[in-house]
Coordinates of C-alpha atoms in Angstrom, one line a residue:
Chain A
M1110 CA -11.3 17.9 26.1
L1111 CA -13.0 15.3 24.2
M1112 CA -13.3 17.1 20.8
G1113 CA -9.5 18.3 21.5
L1114 CA -8.3 15.1 22.0
F1115 CA -10.2 12.6 20.0
N1116 CA -7.9 12.0 17.2
H1117 CA -5.4 10.6 20.0
W1118 CA -7.3 8.4 21.5
V1119 CA -8.7 7.1 18.7
V1120 CA -5.0 6.4 17.6
I1121 CA -4.3 5.1 20.7
A1122 CA -7.4 2.6 20.3
L1123 CA -6.2 1.9 16.5
M1124 CA -2.6 0.8 18.2
M1125 CA -3.7 -1.5 20.5
I1126 CA -6.0 -3.2 18.3
G1127 CA -3.4 -3.7 16.3
L1128 CA -1.2 -5.1 18.6
Y1129 CA -3.5 -7.4 20.2
I1130 CA -3.6 -9.0 16.8
V1131 CA 0.6 -9.3 17.3
I1132 CA 0.1 -11.1 20.3
A1133 CA -2.9 -13.0 20.3
H1134 CA -3.3 -14.1 16.6
G1135 CA -0.4 -17.0 15.6
N1136 CA -1.1 -16.5 11.9
L1137 CA 1.9 -15.5 10.6
I1138 CA 0.3 -12.9 7.9
K1139 CA -2.7 -12.0 10.7
K1140 CA 0.2 -11.3 12.9
I1141 CA 2.0 -8.9 9.6
V1142 CA -1.8 -7.5 8.7
G1143 CA -1.4 -6.5 13.0
L1144 CA 1.7 -4.4 12.6
T1145 CA 0.3 -2.6 9.3
L1146 CA -2.9 -1.4 11.2
F1147 CA -0.7 -0.5 14.7
Q1148 CA 2.4 1.7 11.5
T1149 CA -0.5 3.3 9.8
S1150 CA -2.0 4.5 13.0
V1151 CA 1.5 6.5 13.9
F1152 CA 1.5 7.6 10.4
I1153 CA -2.6 9.3 11.5
F1154 CA -1.0 10.4 14.5
Y1155 CA 1.1 11.9 13.1
I1156 CA -0.7 14.0 10.2
S1157 CA -3.6 15.1 13.0
M1158 CA -0.8 16.6 15.2
A1159 CA 0.6 18.2 11.4
K1160 CA -3.1 20.2 11.3
V1161 CA -3.9 23.9 12.4
N1162 CA -6.8 25.3 12.2
G1163 CA -7.7 27.6 9.6
G1164 CA -4.5 25.8 7.4
T1165 CA -4.7 24.5 4.5
A1166 CA -2.2 22.3 2.4
P1167 CA 1.9 23.5 2.2
I1168 CA 2.0 24.7 -0.9
L1169 CA 3.1 28.1 -1.0
A1170 CA 0.2 30.5 -3.3
D1171 CA -0.7 34.5 -3.0
D1172 CA -3.6 34.4 -1.3
I1173 CA -3.2 31.8 1.8
T1174 CA -1.8 32.8 4.8
Q1175 CA -1.8 29.9 6.7
Y1176 CA -0.5 26.6 6.0
S1177 CA -0.5 23.4 7.9
N1178 CA 2.4 22.2 9.9
P1179 CA 5.0 20.4 6.6
L1180 CA 7.4 18.9 9.3
P1181 CA 5.7 15.8 9.8
H1182 CA 3.6 15.1 6.0
V1183 CA 7.5 14.8 5.3
L1184 CA 8.7 11.9 7.8
I1185 CA 5.8 10.3 7.7
L1186 CA 6.3 10.2 3.6
T1187 CA 9.2 8.5 3.5
A1188 CA 8.4 6.7 6.4
I1189 CA 5.0 5.3 4.1
V1190 CA 7.2 4.1 1.3
V1191 CA 9.6 2.7 3.8
G1192 CA 7.4 0.7 5.5
I1193 CA 6.3 -1.1 2.4
A1194 CA 9.8 -1.9 2.1
T1195 CA 9.8 -3.9 5.5
T1196 CA 6.4 -5.5 4.7
A1197 CA 8.2 -6.8 1.6
L1198 CA 10.8 -8.2 3.9
A1199 CA 8.1 -9.5 6.2
L1200 CA 5.8 -11.4 3.6
S1201 CA 9.3 -12.9 2.0
L1202 CA 10.0 -14.6 5.8
V1203 CA 6.8 -16.1 5.8
V1204 CA 7.0 -17.7 2.6
R1205 CA 10.2 -19.5 3.2
I1206 CA 9.1 -20.2 6.6
K1207 CA 5.9 -22.5 4.5
E1208 CA 8.2 -23.8 2.6
T1209 CA 10.2 -25.2 5.3
Y1210 CA 7.7 -25.9 7.9
G1211 CA 4.9 -26.4 5.6
S1212 CA 2.5 -24.5 7.8
I1213 CA 2.1 -20.7 9.3
E1214 CA 0.7 -21.5 12.3
E1215 CA 2.6 -20.5 15.5
E1216 CA 2.3 -23.4 17.2
N1217 CA 2.7 -25.9 14.3
I1218 CA 5.8 -23.7 13.8
Q1219 CA 6.7 -24.2 17.4
H1220 CA 5.6 -28.0 17.7
Q1221 CA 8.0 -28.5 15.2
D1222 CA 10.9 -26.7 16.4
N1223 CA 10.8 -28.7 19.5
Q1224 CA 10.0 -32.1 17.6
S1225 CA 13.4 -31.4 16.2
L1226 CA 14.9 -29.8 18.9
E1227 CA 13.8 -33.4 21.4
Q1228 CA 15.3 -35.6 18.5
S1229 CA 18.6 -34.4 18.2
N1230 CA 18.9 -34.0 22.2
S1231 CA 18.5 -37.7 22.1
K1232 CA 21.1 -38.6 18.9
K1233 CA 23.2 -36.8 21.4
A1234 CA 22.4 -38.8 24.3
S1235 CA 22.4 -42.3 23.0
T1236 CA 26.2 -41.2 20.7
A1237 CA 27.0 -39.8 24.4
P1238 CA 27.4 -43.7 25.5
K1239 CA 29.6 -45.4 23.1
D1240 CA 31.8 -42.7 23.6
S1241 CA 32.7 -43.1 27.2
K1242 CA 33.1 -47.3 25.9
Q1243 CA 35.6 -46.3 23.1
E1244 CA 37.7 -43.7 26.3
N1245 CA 37.2 -47.2 28.9
Q1246 CA 38.3 -49.3 26.2
A1247 CA 41.3 -47.1 25.6
Chain B
M1045 CA -25.8 32.9 -14.0
D1046 CA -24.8 32.4 -10.8
I1047 CA -27.5 30.7 -9.2
V1048 CA -27.9 28.4 -12.4
I1049 CA -24.8 26.9 -11.8
N1050 CA -24.8 26.3 -7.7
I1051 CA -28.2 24.6 -8.1
S1052 CA -27.1 22.7 -11.2
S1053 CA -23.6 21.7 -9.8
G1054 CA -25.9 20.9 -6.2
L1055 CA -27.8 18.9 -8.0
C1056 CA -25.3 17.1 -9.7
L1057 CA -23.9 16.6 -6.5
F1058 CA -27.1 15.6 -4.6
V1059 CA -27.6 13.0 -7.6
G1060 CA -24.5 11.5 -7.7
S1061 CA -24.1 10.5 -3.8
F1062 CA -27.6 9.2 -3.9
L1063 CA -26.4 6.7 -6.6
C1064 CA -23.7 6.1 -4.5
L1065 CA -25.6 5.0 -1.6
C1066 CA -28.3 3.3 -3.0
G1067 CA -25.3 0.6 -4.6
G1068 CA -24.5 1.0 -0.7
V1069 CA -28.1 -0.1 -0.2
G1070 CA -27.8 -2.8 -3.0
M1071 CA -24.5 -4.4 -1.7
L1072 CA -27.0 -5.1 1.5
R1073 CA -30.2 -6.6 0.4
F1074 CA -30.0 -8.3 -3.2
P1075 CA -29.6 -12.1 -2.9
D1076 CA -26.6 -12.8 -5.3
F1077 CA -23.7 -11.8 -5.8
Y1078 CA -24.2 -11.2 -9.7
T1079 CA -26.8 -8.6 -8.8
R1080 CA -24.5 -7.4 -6.6
M1081 CA -21.4 -6.7 -8.7
H1082 CA -24.4 -4.4 -10.3
A1083 CA -25.1 -2.5 -7.9
A1084 CA -21.4 -1.9 -7.2
G1085 CA -21.3 -1.0 -10.7
V1086 CA -23.5 1.3 -10.4
T1087 CA -21.2 3.3 -7.5
D1088 CA -18.2 3.3 -9.4
T1089 CA -19.6 4.5 -12.8
L1090 CA -22.4 6.3 -12.5
G1091 CA -22.9 8.2 -8.8
S1092 CA -19.2 9.1 -9.7
A1093 CA -20.1 10.1 -12.7
M1094 CA -22.6 12.4 -10.8
I1095 CA -20.3 14.0 -9.1
L1096 CA -17.8 14.9 -11.1
I1097 CA -20.0 16.7 -13.3
G1098 CA -21.6 18.4 -10.5
L1099 CA -17.4 19.4 -9.4
M1100 CA -17.0 20.0 -13.7
I1101 CA -19.6 22.8 -12.9
I1102 CA -18.4 24.8 -10.6
S1103 CA -14.7 24.6 -11.1
T1104 CA -12.6 27.4 -10.2
G1105 CA -10.3 27.1 -13.4
F1106 CA -9.3 25.4 -16.7
L1107 CA -6.8 23.3 -15.6
V1108 CA -9.2 22.3 -12.6
F1109 CA -12.1 20.7 -16.0
I1110 CA -9.4 19.3 -17.4
K1111 CA -7.7 17.0 -14.4
L1112 CA -11.7 16.4 -14.4
V1113 CA -12.8 15.6 -17.9
M1114 CA -9.8 13.4 -17.2
I1115 CA -10.6 11.3 -14.2
L1116 CA -13.8 11.1 -15.7
L1117 CA -12.4 9.4 -18.4
L1118 CA -10.8 7.2 -16.8
G1119 CA -13.4 6.0 -14.0
I1120 CA -16.3 4.8 -16.9
L1121 CA -12.8 2.8 -19.0
I1122 CA -12.2 1.6 -15.4
G1123 CA -15.8 1.1 -13.9
P1124 CA -17.2 -1.6 -16.1
T1125 CA -13.9 -2.9 -17.1
T1126 CA -13.3 -4.3 -13.2
S1127 CA -17.2 -5.1 -13.3
H1128 CA -16.4 -7.4 -16.0
V1129 CA -13.2 -9.4 -14.5
L1130 CA -15.4 -10.2 -11.6
A1131 CA -17.9 -11.4 -13.5
K1132 CA -15.5 -13.2 -15.7
A1133 CA -13.5 -14.7 -12.6
A1134 CA -16.1 -16.0 -10.3
L1135 CA -17.9 -17.2 -13.9
H1136 CA -14.5 -19.3 -14.7
N1137 CA -15.1 -20.7 -11.2
G1138 CA -17.9 -22.0 -10.7
L1139 CA -20.1 -19.6 -9.3
E1140 CA -23.5 -20.2 -10.7
P1141 CA -25.9 -16.8 -10.7
L1142 CA -29.3 -17.7 -8.5
L1143 CA -32.3 -17.6 -11.5
G1144 CA -35.7 -16.6 -11.3
H1145 CA -37.5 -19.7 -12.1
Q1146 CA -39.0 -21.5 -9.4
E1147 CA -37.8 -25.8 -10.0
E1148 CA -35.0 -23.8 -11.7
A1149 CA -34.0 -21.9 -7.9
D1150 CA -35.0 -25.0 -6.6
N1151 CA -32.3 -27.5 -8.6
K1152 CA -30.1 -24.2 -7.9
E1153 CA -30.6 -24.2 -4.4
T1154 CA -27.5 -26.6 -4.0
T1155 CA -25.3 -25.3 -5.8
S1156 CA -26.1 -21.5 -6.0
S1157 CA -23.6 -19.0 -3.9
N1158 CA -25.1 -19.0 -0.3
P1159 CA -24.9 -14.4 0.5
Chain C
M1059 CA -16.8 17.2 11.0
I1060 CA -15.7 14.8 8.8
N1061 CA -12.3 13.4 11.0
I1062 CA -14.6 12.2 13.7
V1063 CA -16.7 10.3 11.2
I1064 CA -13.5 8.5 8.9
L1065 CA -11.9 7.2 12.6
T1066 CA -14.8 5.7 13.9
L1067 CA -14.6 3.9 10.7
L1068 CA -10.9 3.0 11.0
V1069 CA -11.9 1.8 13.8
V1070 CA -15.2 0.4 12.5
I1071 CA -12.9 -1.9 9.7
A1072 CA -9.7 -2.2 13.2
I1073 CA -12.2 -4.6 15.1
A1074 CA -13.8 -6.3 12.4
I1075 CA -9.3 -7.9 11.0
I1076 CA -9.3 -8.9 14.4
R1077 CA -12.7 -11.4 13.7
M1078 CA -12.3 -12.4 10.7
K1079 CA -10.6 -16.1 10.1
D1080 CA -10.7 -16.2 5.7
L1081 CA -7.2 -13.9 6.0
F1082 CA -8.6 -12.9 1.8
A1083 CA -11.1 -10.7 3.4
V1084 CA -8.3 -9.8 5.5
V1085 CA -6.2 -8.1 3.0
M1086 CA -9.4 -6.6 1.3
L1087 CA -10.4 -5.1 4.6
L1088 CA -6.9 -3.6 5.3
G1089 CA -6.9 -2.2 1.5
I1090 CA -10.0 -0.1 2.6
Y1091 CA -8.0 0.9 5.8
G1092 CA -5.8 2.3 3.3
L1093 CA -8.0 4.3 1.3
L1094 CA -9.5 5.4 4.3
S1095 CA -6.5 6.8 5.3
A1096 CA -5.4 8.8 2.6
S1097 CA -8.9 10.0 2.8
F1098 CA -8.4 11.4 6.3
F1099 CA -5.2 12.8 4.9
V1100 CA -6.2 15.1 2.4
A1101 CA -8.8 15.3 5.3
M1102 CA -5.6 16.8 7.5
D1103 CA -4.4 18.6 4.1
A1104 CA -1.6 16.1 3.8
V1105 CA -1.5 15.9 0.4
D1106 CA 1.5 14.2 -0.6
V1107 CA 0.9 12.1 1.8
A1108 CA -2.5 10.9 0.9
F1109 CA -1.1 10.7 -2.6
T1110 CA 1.8 7.9 -0.7
E1111 CA -0.8 6.1 1.4
A1112 CA -3.5 5.9 -2.0
A1113 CA -0.3 4.3 -4.1
V1114 CA 0.8 2.5 -1.4
G1115 CA -1.3 1.0 1.4
A1116 CA -4.6 0.3 -1.3
G1117 CA -2.0 -0.8 -3.9
I1118 CA 0.9 -2.3 -4.2
S1119 CA 0.2 -3.1 -0.3
T1120 CA -3.2 -5.5 -0.8
L1121 CA -1.2 -6.9 -3.7
L1122 CA 1.9 -8.7 -2.6
M1123 CA -0.6 -9.8 0.7
L1124 CA -2.6 -11.2 -2.3
V1125 CA 0.1 -13.0 -4.3
V1126 CA 1.8 -14.4 -0.7
I1127 CA -1.9 -15.4 0.3
S1128 CA -1.8 -17.4 -3.0
M1129 CA 0.8 -19.2 -1.7
T1130 CA 0.7 -19.9 1.6
G1131 CA -2.6 -20.7 2.2
R1132 CA -6.3 -18.6 2.5
R1133 CA -7.7 -19.4 6.2
E1134 CA -6.6 -19.0 9.3
I1135 CA -6.6 -21.5 12.2
T1136 CA -8.6 -21.1 15.3
T1137 CA -7.1 -20.6 18.8
R1138 CA -8.2 -23.0 21.0
H1139 CA -7.1 -20.7 24.3
K1140 CA -8.9 -18.0 25.1
P1141 CA -6.1 -14.3 25.3
L1142 CA -7.2 -12.8 28.6
S1143 CA -3.6 -12.2 29.1
A1144 CA -3.1 -10.6 26.3
L1145 CA -6.4 -8.5 26.3
L1146 CA -4.8 -6.6 30.3
V1147 CA -1.1 -6.5 28.3
V1148 CA -3.4 -4.6 26.0
A1149 CA -5.5 -2.5 28.3
I1150 CA -2.6 -1.9 30.6
T1151 CA -0.9 -0.1 27.9
G1152 CA -3.8 2.1 26.6
F1153 CA -4.6 3.0 29.8
L1154 CA -1.5 4.7 30.1
L1155 CA -0.9 6.2 26.3
I1156 CA -4.5 7.5 26.9
Y1157 CA -3.1 9.4 30.7
G1158 CA 0.0 10.2 28.5
T1159 CA -2.0 12.0 26.1
L1160 CA -4.4 14.1 28.6
D1161 CA -2.1 17.0 28.8
M1162 CA -1.4 16.8 25.0
P1163 CA -2.3 20.4 23.0
Y1164 CA -5.9 19.8 21.1
F1165 CA -6.4 19.0 17.1
G1166 CA -6.1 21.9 15.7
A1167 CA -4.1 24.0 18.0
A1168 CA -1.8 26.7 16.9
D1169 CA 0.4 27.1 19.7
A1170 CA 1.5 24.1 19.7
P1171 CA 5.2 23.4 20.5
I1172 CA 5.3 20.9 17.7
H1173 CA 4.2 24.6 15.7
G1174 CA 7.7 26.5 16.5
H1175 CA 11.6 26.2 15.5
V1176 CA 11.9 24.5 12.7
A1177 CA 8.3 24.6 11.1
P1178 CA 8.4 28.3 11.1
R1179 CA 11.6 29.0 9.0
Y1180 CA 10.9 26.3 6.7
I1181 CA 7.7 28.0 5.7
N1182 CA 8.6 31.6 5.4
D1183 CA 12.1 31.2 4.1
S1184 CA 11.1 28.6 1.4
M1185 CA 10.8 30.4 -1.6
Q1186 CA 13.2 32.9 -1.1
E1187 CA 16.6 29.7 -0.8
I1188 CA 14.9 26.7 -2.5
G1189 CA 12.2 28.8 -5.0
V1190 CA 9.7 25.4 -4.6
P1191 CA 6.2 26.0 -4.2
N1192 CA 5.9 22.4 -2.8
I1193 CA 6.8 23.3 0.7
V1194 CA 7.1 19.5 1.2
T1195 CA 9.3 18.9 -1.8
S1196 CA 11.9 21.7 -0.6
V1197 CA 12.1 20.0 3.2
L1198 CA 12.1 16.2 1.7
A1199 CA 15.0 17.2 -0.9
S1200 CA 16.8 20.6 0.2
Y1201 CA 16.3 20.7 3.5
R1202 CA 16.7 17.3 5.5
A1203 CA 18.3 15.6 2.6
F1204 CA 20.1 14.0 4.1
D1205 CA 17.4 11.4 6.0
T1206 CA 15.7 11.3 2.4
F1207 CA 19.3 9.8 1.7
G1208 CA 19.2 7.2 4.3
E1209 CA 15.5 6.0 3.6
V1210 CA 16.3 5.5 -0.2
V1211 CA 19.2 2.9 1.4
V1212 CA 17.0 1.4 3.2
I1213 CA 14.4 0.7 0.8
F1214 CA 17.3 -0.4 -1.4
T1215 CA 18.6 -3.0 1.1
A1216 CA 15.0 -3.9 1.4
G1217 CA 14.8 -5.3 -2.0
I1218 CA 18.0 -6.8 -1.7
G1219 CA 16.5 -8.7 1.3
V1220 CA 13.7 -10.4 -0.9
L1221 CA 16.4 -10.9 -3.3
A1222 CA 18.1 -12.6 -1.0
L1223 CA 15.9 -14.5 0.3
L1224 CA 13.3 -15.3 -3.0
S1225 CA 15.7 -15.1 -6.0
V1226 CA 15.6 -18.6 -7.8
A1227 CA 18.2 -19.9 -10.7
R1228 CA 15.7 -20.5 -14.0
R1229 CA 16.7 -21.6 -17.1
P1230 CA 16.6 -19.5 -19.7
E1231 CA 13.2 -19.9 -21.9
D1232 CA 11.3 -21.2 -25.0
P1233 CA 10.2 -17.6 -27.3
E1234 CA 8.0 -19.8 -29.3
Q1235 CA 6.6 -21.4 -25.7
I1236 CA 6.1 -18.2 -24.6
T1237 CA 4.0 -17.4 -27.3
V1238 CA 1.8 -20.1 -27.2
I1239 CA 1.3 -19.5 -23.5
N1240 CA 0.3 -15.4 -24.6
D1241 CA -2.2 -17.4 -27.4
S1242 CA -3.5 -19.5 -25.7
M1243 CA -4.4 -17.2 -22.9
H1244 CA -5.8 -14.5 -25.2
K1245 CA -8.4 -15.3 -26.3
Q1246 CA -10.0 -15.9 -21.6
H1247 CA -8.1 -12.5 -20.7
L1248 CA -9.5 -10.7 -23.4
V1249 CA -11.4 -7.4 -22.5
I1250 CA -9.5 -6.3 -20.2
R1251 CA -5.8 -6.6 -22.2
I1252 CA -7.1 -4.3 -24.3
V1253 CA -7.9 -2.1 -22.1
V1254 CA -5.1 -2.8 -19.9
K1255 CA -3.0 -2.1 -23.3
I1256 CA -4.9 1.4 -23.7
L1257 CA -4.3 2.4 -19.7
I1258 CA -0.6 1.4 -19.2
P1259 CA 1.4 4.6 -21.5
F1260 CA -1.5 6.3 -20.4
I1261 CA -0.2 5.6 -15.9
L1262 CA 3.6 5.4 -17.0
L1263 CA 3.0 9.3 -18.5
F1264 CA 1.7 10.5 -15.1
A1265 CA 4.0 9.2 -12.9
L1266 CA 6.7 10.6 -15.4
Y1267 CA 4.3 13.8 -14.4
V1268 CA 4.1 13.6 -10.9
Q1269 CA 7.7 12.5 -10.9
F1270 CA 8.6 16.4 -12.5
H1271 CA 5.8 18.0 -11.2
G1272 CA 6.4 17.4 -7.6
D1273 CA 7.7 20.1 -7.2
F1274 CA 4.6 22.2 -7.3
G1275 CA 1.7 20.0 -7.1
P1276 CA 1.4 17.0 -4.3
G1277 CA 4.3 14.6 -6.2
G1278 CA 7.8 13.7 -5.8
G1279 CA 10.3 11.2 -6.4
F1280 CA 8.0 8.8 -3.6
Q1281 CA 4.7 8.7 -5.3
A1282 CA 6.3 8.5 -9.2
G1283 CA 8.8 5.7 -8.8
V1284 CA 5.5 3.5 -6.6
I1285 CA 3.1 4.5 -9.7
F1286 CA 5.7 3.5 -12.5
A1287 CA 5.7 0.1 -10.6
A1288 CA 3.1 -0.5 -10.9
A1289 CA 2.2 0.1 -14.5
I1290 CA 4.6 -2.7 -14.9
I1291 CA 2.9 -5.1 -12.1
L1292 CA -0.3 -4.3 -14.3
Y1293 CA 1.1 -6.1 -17.7
T1294 CA 2.6 -8.7 -15.4
M1295 CA 0.0 -10.0 -14.1
L1296 CA -2.1 -10.0 -17.7
F1297 CA 0.6 -10.7 -19.6
G1298 CA 2.5 -13.2 -17.4
L1299 CA 5.8 -13.4 -16.3
S1300 CA 7.5 -14.7 -18.7
T1301 CA 5.6 -11.9 -21.2
A1302 CA 6.8 -9.7 -19.0
R1303 CA 11.0 -10.9 -18.2
T1304 CA 11.0 -10.5 -22.3
V1305 CA 9.8 -6.3 -22.5
I1306 CA 11.6 -5.9 -18.7
N1307 CA 15.2 -6.7 -18.8
Q1308 CA 15.7 -8.4 -14.9
S1309 CA 19.2 -7.3 -14.6
F1310 CA 18.3 -4.1 -16.0
I1311 CA 16.0 -3.1 -13.6
R1312 CA 18.2 -4.7 -10.2
L1313 CA 21.5 -1.9 -12.5
T1314 CA 18.6 1.0 -11.6
A1315 CA 18.3 -0.1 -8.5
A1316 CA 21.8 0.6 -8.0
I1317 CA 22.1 4.0 -10.2
G1318 CA 19.2 5.3 -8.3
V1319 CA 21.2 5.0 -4.9
L1320 CA 24.7 6.3 -6.5
V1321 CA 22.8 9.1 -8.1
Y1322 CA 21.2 10.7 -5.0
G1323 CA 25.5 9.3 -2.9
S1324 CA 27.4 11.6 -6.0
V1325 CA 24.8 14.3 -6.1
G1326 CA 26.3 15.0 -2.3
L1327 CA 30.0 14.1 -3.6
A1328 CA 30.0 16.5 -5.7
T1329 CA 28.5 19.3 -3.4
L1330 CA 31.6 19.0 -1.5
L1331 CA 34.1 18.7 -3.6
S1332 CA 32.6 22.0 -5.0
G1333 CA 33.4 23.2 -2.2
G1334 CA 29.6 23.1 -0.3
N1335 CA 28.5 21.0 2.7
F1336 CA 26.8 17.4 2.1
F1337 CA 23.3 18.3 -0.2
D1338 CA 24.1 22.1 0.0
Y1339 CA 22.5 22.7 -3.3
D1340 CA 23.5 26.7 -3.6
V1341 CA 27.5 25.4 -5.2
L1342 CA 26.3 23.2 -7.5
V1343 CA 26.3 26.1 -10.2
N1344 CA 26.6 30.0 -10.3
D1345 CA 23.1 31.2 -9.0
P1346 CA 21.8 29.5 -6.2
I1347 CA 18.3 29.0 -6.7
A1348 CA 19.3 27.4 -9.9
G1349 CA 21.4 25.2 -7.9
Q1350 CA 18.4 24.2 -6.2
H1351 CA 16.5 23.1 -8.9
L1352 CA 19.1 21.6 -10.4
G1353 CA 19.7 19.1 -7.2
I1354 CA 16.5 18.6 -6.2
L1355 CA 16.2 17.2 -9.6
F1356 CA 18.5 14.8 -9.2
I1357 CA 18.1 13.5 -6.4
E1358 CA 13.9 12.7 -7.1
L1359 CA 15.2 11.3 -9.8
G1360 CA 17.8 9.5 -8.2
V1361 CA 14.7 8.4 -5.9
G1362 CA 12.1 7.9 -8.2
C1363 CA 14.6 4.9 -10.5
T1364 CA 15.1 3.5 -7.1
V1365 CA 11.7 3.3 -5.4
A1366 CA 10.5 1.9 -8.8
A1367 CA 12.4 -0.9 -9.7
V1368 CA 12.5 -2.0 -5.7
M1369 CA 8.5 -2.7 -6.2
I1370 CA 9.5 -4.5 -9.3
I1371 CA 11.9 -6.5 -7.9
I1372 CA 10.1 -7.1 -5.6
F1373 CA 7.0 -8.3 -7.4
F1374 CA 8.9 -10.2 -10.2
S1375 CA 11.3 -12.6 -6.2
F1376 CA 7.3 -12.8 -5.1
A1377 CA 6.1 -14.2 -8.8
A1378 CA 8.7 -16.1 -10.0
R1379 CA 9.2 -18.3 -6.0
R1380 CA 5.0 -18.7 -6.4
E1381 CA 5.1 -19.5 -10.2
I1382 CA 7.7 -22.9 -9.2
Q1383 CA 5.1 -23.6 -6.4
L1384 CA 3.1 -24.3 -8.5
N1385 CA 5.5 -25.9 -11.4
N1386 CA 6.5 -28.2 -8.5
K1387 CA 3.1 -29.4 -7.5
N1388 CA 1.9 -29.6 -11.1
K1389 CA 4.6 -32.3 -11.8
E1390 CA 3.8 -34.0 -8.1
S1391 CA -0.1 -34.3 -8.9
S1392 CA 1.2 -35.7 -12.5
S1393 CA 3.7 -38.4 -10.9
C1394 CA 1.1 -39.9 -8.3

């Protein structure tokens, strides 16, 4: 059973490593790397499911009787190129975040967001009593 | 004739794999960036060339042979260029090579690369 | 067996990626991970997929991440707290998934459910119905053409997204200044510029070969587009962004990306107007097999155009943004 299911267990290990990197690391680029790891492990899962013992690549030739399943190949081929396009979009978001916040560590970004939230709250609190005074005068 | 072809191809493949292994061991054991790059260059150029020549000897058709020749030419062109660019980038950014003389090695210990 | 060795190496690399703090080394390891996955795909007889993964995962992906790291910083700041809850979540999910795989069919079994239903029809009938030896191309371009249309539109949308986020309005540059910059850098990059000048025509030719040979061997529009973009990106990296902009017109590239999607869609429209279903190539010309060949040719062309153009757009946007950032930093440091 170990030999039969080895591929699947390694894929699960790679998936969990990718998930751990996304959850536990604060650097945004490290998170994107973890996401790429996760994505490629799913590709490995599909392709290892498509393999047939004794089969060859699904290109028709006269002297071959057994072919590997071509359907997962098709799905993963487009998935790889779509994956790089979405990774490029994520990286451009990271570039914009770095320009706005000055850092790509999640803690720094959260800290700056909380600070700006507190500042906007204190501004609202300081303008609210002025409005009530004007209402009392009017 | 068949056995000559098989043996020569096997010999080329064996030499090529041995050279790639040497390159790997060299990467781990050499003391300096530039010497390590030489080890990687051996893998790139001579190791892959021997493996490709071994495959060319037992290639099954003319088209396969030509494709392998083209891969070999490409590898021979790109391998040394890559090593050159790496070395140039390292030297340009201030990485000094580790030289052999004793007093110069002592002077350079403060500025040379760390493994 | 070879897949055990490759998979074990992949796990080792993944664990090394967790432990590294230097993002440059992490990106290099990710490139090695992509290349090892490509070798694994070859061992699994998935030659088309291996081709794409080698070009995309080990090539373009590493390059884009390196460009972004040069803009955002190279080291990762270590977190102070121990991520025990993350480890717990990951362990529980992992155990549940392993429990889920216990009754899956074994690796390589020929009687697994996945090999029934549609796959034997594709393998057996592909030669009579479509006449293309590469079954992956026939499934991608004819049987599942609608899926591929969606994928091409997704790639085009990602290109538009990157343009929306990163494009900068710039002044047209002085051509004399461009040649001055180019000549001053020429001596520094002499060897690699000469070698690349020899190589780029062959890379472009290879991209065209892969595009049109996709019917008979591994290849097709996706791989060809990525290889074409890689040649253009190589030229841009070595000769400077300004020179590349005069060689490759930006608006032409954007137009090409849109035209690729339009060609793909108009083939479907042509089949509708000729009386068949959407993407049913049999009705394009009198002979169904010739119609299939014509239809596959046109949509692979559309895919190749869009993928190449979008990859070039993405790289040019990142490089332009980086140039603006470096110019701003130089201005600040010279004014201070």
